[in-house]
Amino acid sequence: MKHLLFRLHLFLMGMLVATATSYAQKSPDAMNRFIDDLMKKMTLDEKIGQLNLPVTGQITTGQAKSSDVAKRIRAGEVGGLFNLKGVERIREVQKQAVEESRLGIPLLFGMDVVHGYETIFPIPLGLSCTWNMQAIEESAHIAAIEASADGICWTFSPMVDVCRDPRWGRISEGNGEDPFLGAAIARSMIRGYQGKNMSRNDEIMACVKHFALYGASEAGRDYNTVDMSRQRMFNEYMLPYQAAVEEGVSSVMASFNEIDGIPATGNEWLLTDVLRKQWGFDGFVVTDYTGITEMTAHGMGDTQTVAALALNAGVDMDMVSDAFSSTLKKSLKEGIVSMETIDVACRRILEAKYKLGLFENPYKYCDKARARKQIFTKEHRAVARKTASESLVLLKNENNLLPLAKKGTVAVIGPLANSRSNMPGTWSVAAVLNNAPSLVEGLKEVVGKQVEILTAKGCNLMSDNEYEKRATMFGRTLHRDNRTDQQLLDEALAIAAKSDVIVAALGESSEMSGESSCRTNLEMTDTQRFLLQELLKTGKPVVLVLFTGRPLVLTWEQQHVPAILNVWFGGSEAALAIGDVLFGDVNPSGKLTATFPKNVGQIPLFYAHKNTGRPLAQGEWFQKFRSNYLDVDNEPLYPFGYGLSYTTFSYSDIHLDKTSITGKEELTATVTVTNTGTKDGAEVIQLYIRDLVGSTTRPVKELKGFEKIFLKAGKSKEVSFKITSELLKFYNYTMEYVTEPGEFEVMIGGNSRDVKKTGFRLEPLIP
Ligand code: NOJ
């Protein structure tokens, strides 16, 4: 009911602010005529001008900084700006473009609105653990409402890079390791941002990134080389990008990495053959930050050469490099690029502006009244709190230590116990960092006077001061404490002694994941592990509230700590959401979307791996001359799809309505799920399929369906999945997308490891 009321609220707000008509609703012919007319008036410089996206504002990444932007805007040399915050500033700049440039072409205003604007939702990896597509769509919709109310019409999101290497810091920005789930999330995000057709002024243009394969950077090191077979590419990595295109995403960002030896930014096969010709993408392609000039360091030639390479490959807009503006005219004269190619790129940028309705009303997104009313509202924050609580993953709960009773004294100890700025998580560029309550503040709000909350820092983030500086950039400092380790510990032990329960708030700081935040050691830092050991020695019950932007190695913690709640970085309302779960107002239901390894050496470790010719026998952890390690078994610490609840669920055997299908027939797989515990709760039912024999080797299982259900204690529900031959398709050796007849295994369960199994046959079609 509450949810429905909220949707109604959003709808009514939208009605108030939506523009009456939109260009997008007019015919494509009208758009083409408008752009034809405009382009006839444009000089070559003005056309090239549309292809530039300089950065402004407080937030910059990468190496380049653009200057003298205002002059360039007036000269018609800029197509858009990004990371400029504030509706009044944006209106002012738009005014320069519209009223002071020769043709008055409006600018695009972009921003990294990645998991919320000022109301911040969990980092994408956390959000994906909700497995709740409606909540994910709503998070993007709220982000769009707030961003658009503040002048932004374009977000560089969703990031859909499949990643199987948690050393890579940017795993936090994506949806984990699975392409099927990633594709579903990509669709939800795009619907949430763009709405039906971006005609309303609270719908903004999305940009799917980073195209492509960025999550497979070698050794988990950012910006590093990517190299993989076409089969792996299309069976395991491409699906989320393709789903975004099918969902109508209006822009695509090229990735930093190379693909088959050619950087994505200059890769015609990728940006034209696959994206446009195979998938039918009709929006525009923007590079990543200095993506064009970085091709020089890649070894692809000087600025003029790489700019021409990018344009000819299918790039339309140059983010920050200023390579198009400085070389394309010369390249045109020399015949390295054609006028037609420049025209096509320019047209695509103008089309985006037209579809957004900016020609009709350049100030469509510049309504100060909206900015006052629609940003960081109570309603938005309530949704963010609920969504954050759904993203938390309960990893361990010995003897039902959680939920905590709302009584007595709780000591909240750790470097992350009382930080506001670290709550929102990486890539929350529009966040007002002081807005998010710290964990201690949030817990106090949740428990009121019922529980006494004490707190101490306990230790610094790590002993290495320089490392801590690198891990707390962009205003996310943890205020390194100058007291000695012993003094910090003594203070913590003193409050622990007065408490009934210890909540250890440990893990990563928010900037230990995200861009350029890769790590080779994924264990708890030295100081925090030591603190945890000392807290456990007190004999008091210890709950580890684990902040992290990636799967960490928690082998020691799993052995020694009775309860572990993984809270990721849950956004502006994270602290309240954690309180809701810790004290039992919300039953946790998050399920991991990336495997947690037992040690770093197992990486890449993911559930949908191949079997090899020498798999281990079931239940074994080492056999000589089998595919394994001497020092650790092959199993993850926590598998994909895993997450506990305060209740328990049982699964019946799988019932199939048929044991074989042919051609277009479908079969239904059904399980009955029962809440066998004493608390109401939600469960994510997961369908996996294995193709037992193929013309190429096939993964041991692949996610092919999921459904999140809510069950009252003691109640049961039947959950069914339809299986069609379409669901069984894959790219074969010659890259045809085929279904091959034969035996398939069907698995259903609450995570990728603990599943019920049965099988069916796909019969060949008799011609
Ligand atoms: C670099 C990042 O890779 C990309 O995700 C982001 O959108 C741009 N910088 C702009 O900030």
mmCIF file with all atom_site columns, C-alpha atoms in Angstrom, residues 37-44 46-48 50 102-103 105 346 350:
data_model
loop_
_atom_site.group_PDB
_atom_site.id
_atom_site.type_symbol
_atom_site.label_atom_id
_atom_site.label_alt_id
_atom_site.label_comp_id
_atom_site.label_asym_id
_atom_site.label_entity_id
_atom_site.label_seq_id
_atom_site.pdbx_PDB_ins_code
_atom_site.Cartn_x
_atom_site.Cartn_y
_atom_site.Cartn_z
_atom_site.occupancy
_atom_site.B_iso_or_equiv
_atom_site.pdbx_formal_charge
_atom_site.auth_seq_id
_atom_site.auth_comp_id
_atom_site.auth_asym_id
_atom_site.auth_atom_id
_atom_site.pdbx_PDB_model_num
ATOM 1  C CA . ASP A 1 37  ? 17.670 22.490 -41.856 1.00 0.00 ? 37  ASP A CA 1
ATOM 2  C CA . LEU A 1 38  ? 19.894 23.152 -38.868 1.00 0.00 ? 38  LEU A CA 1
ATOM 3  C CA . MET A 1 39  ? 22.873 21.339 -40.336 1.00 0.00 ? 39  MET A CA 1
ATOM 4  C CA . LYS A 1 40  ? 22.600 23.347 -43.543 1.00 0.00 ? 40  LYS A CA 1
ATOM 5  C CA . LYS A 1 41  ? 23.281 26.424 -41.462 1.00 0.00 ? 41  LYS A CA 1
ATOM 6  C CA . MET A 1 42  ? 26.213 24.942 -39.557 1.00 0.00 ? 42  MET A CA 1
ATOM 7  C CA . THR A 1 43  ? 29.832 25.605 -40.406 1.00 0.00 ? 43  THR A CA 1
ATOM 8  C CA . LEU A 1 44  ? 32.394 22.810 -40.245 1.00 0.00 ? 44  LEU A CA 1
ATOM 9  C CA . GLU A 1 46  ? 30.223 24.231 -35.485 1.00 0.00 ? 46  GLU A CA 1
ATOM 10 C CA . LYS A 1 47  ? 29.667 20.650 -36.571 1.00 0.00 ? 47  LYS A CA 1
ATOM 11 C CA . ILE A 1 48  ? 32.929 19.551 -35.015 1.00 0.00 ? 48  ILE A CA 1
ATOM 12 C CA . GLN A 1 50  ? 29.000 19.428 -31.301 1.00 0.00 ? 50  GLN A CA 1
ATOM 13 C CA . ARG A 1 102 ? 25.470 31.894 -33.424 1.00 0.00 ? 102 ARG A CA 1
ATOM 14 C CA . LEU A 1 103 ? 22.949 29.090 -33.856 1.00 0.00 ? 103 LEU A CA 1
ATOM 15 C CA . ILE A 1 105 ? 22.150 25.026 -30.090 1.00 0.00 ? 105 ILE A CA 1
ATOM 16 C CA . CYS A 1 346 ? 27.058 15.609 -35.552 1.00 0.00 ? 346 CYS A CA 1
ATOM 17 C CA . LEU A 1 350 ? 21.673 16.733 -32.470 1.00 0.00 ? 350 LEU A CA 1
#
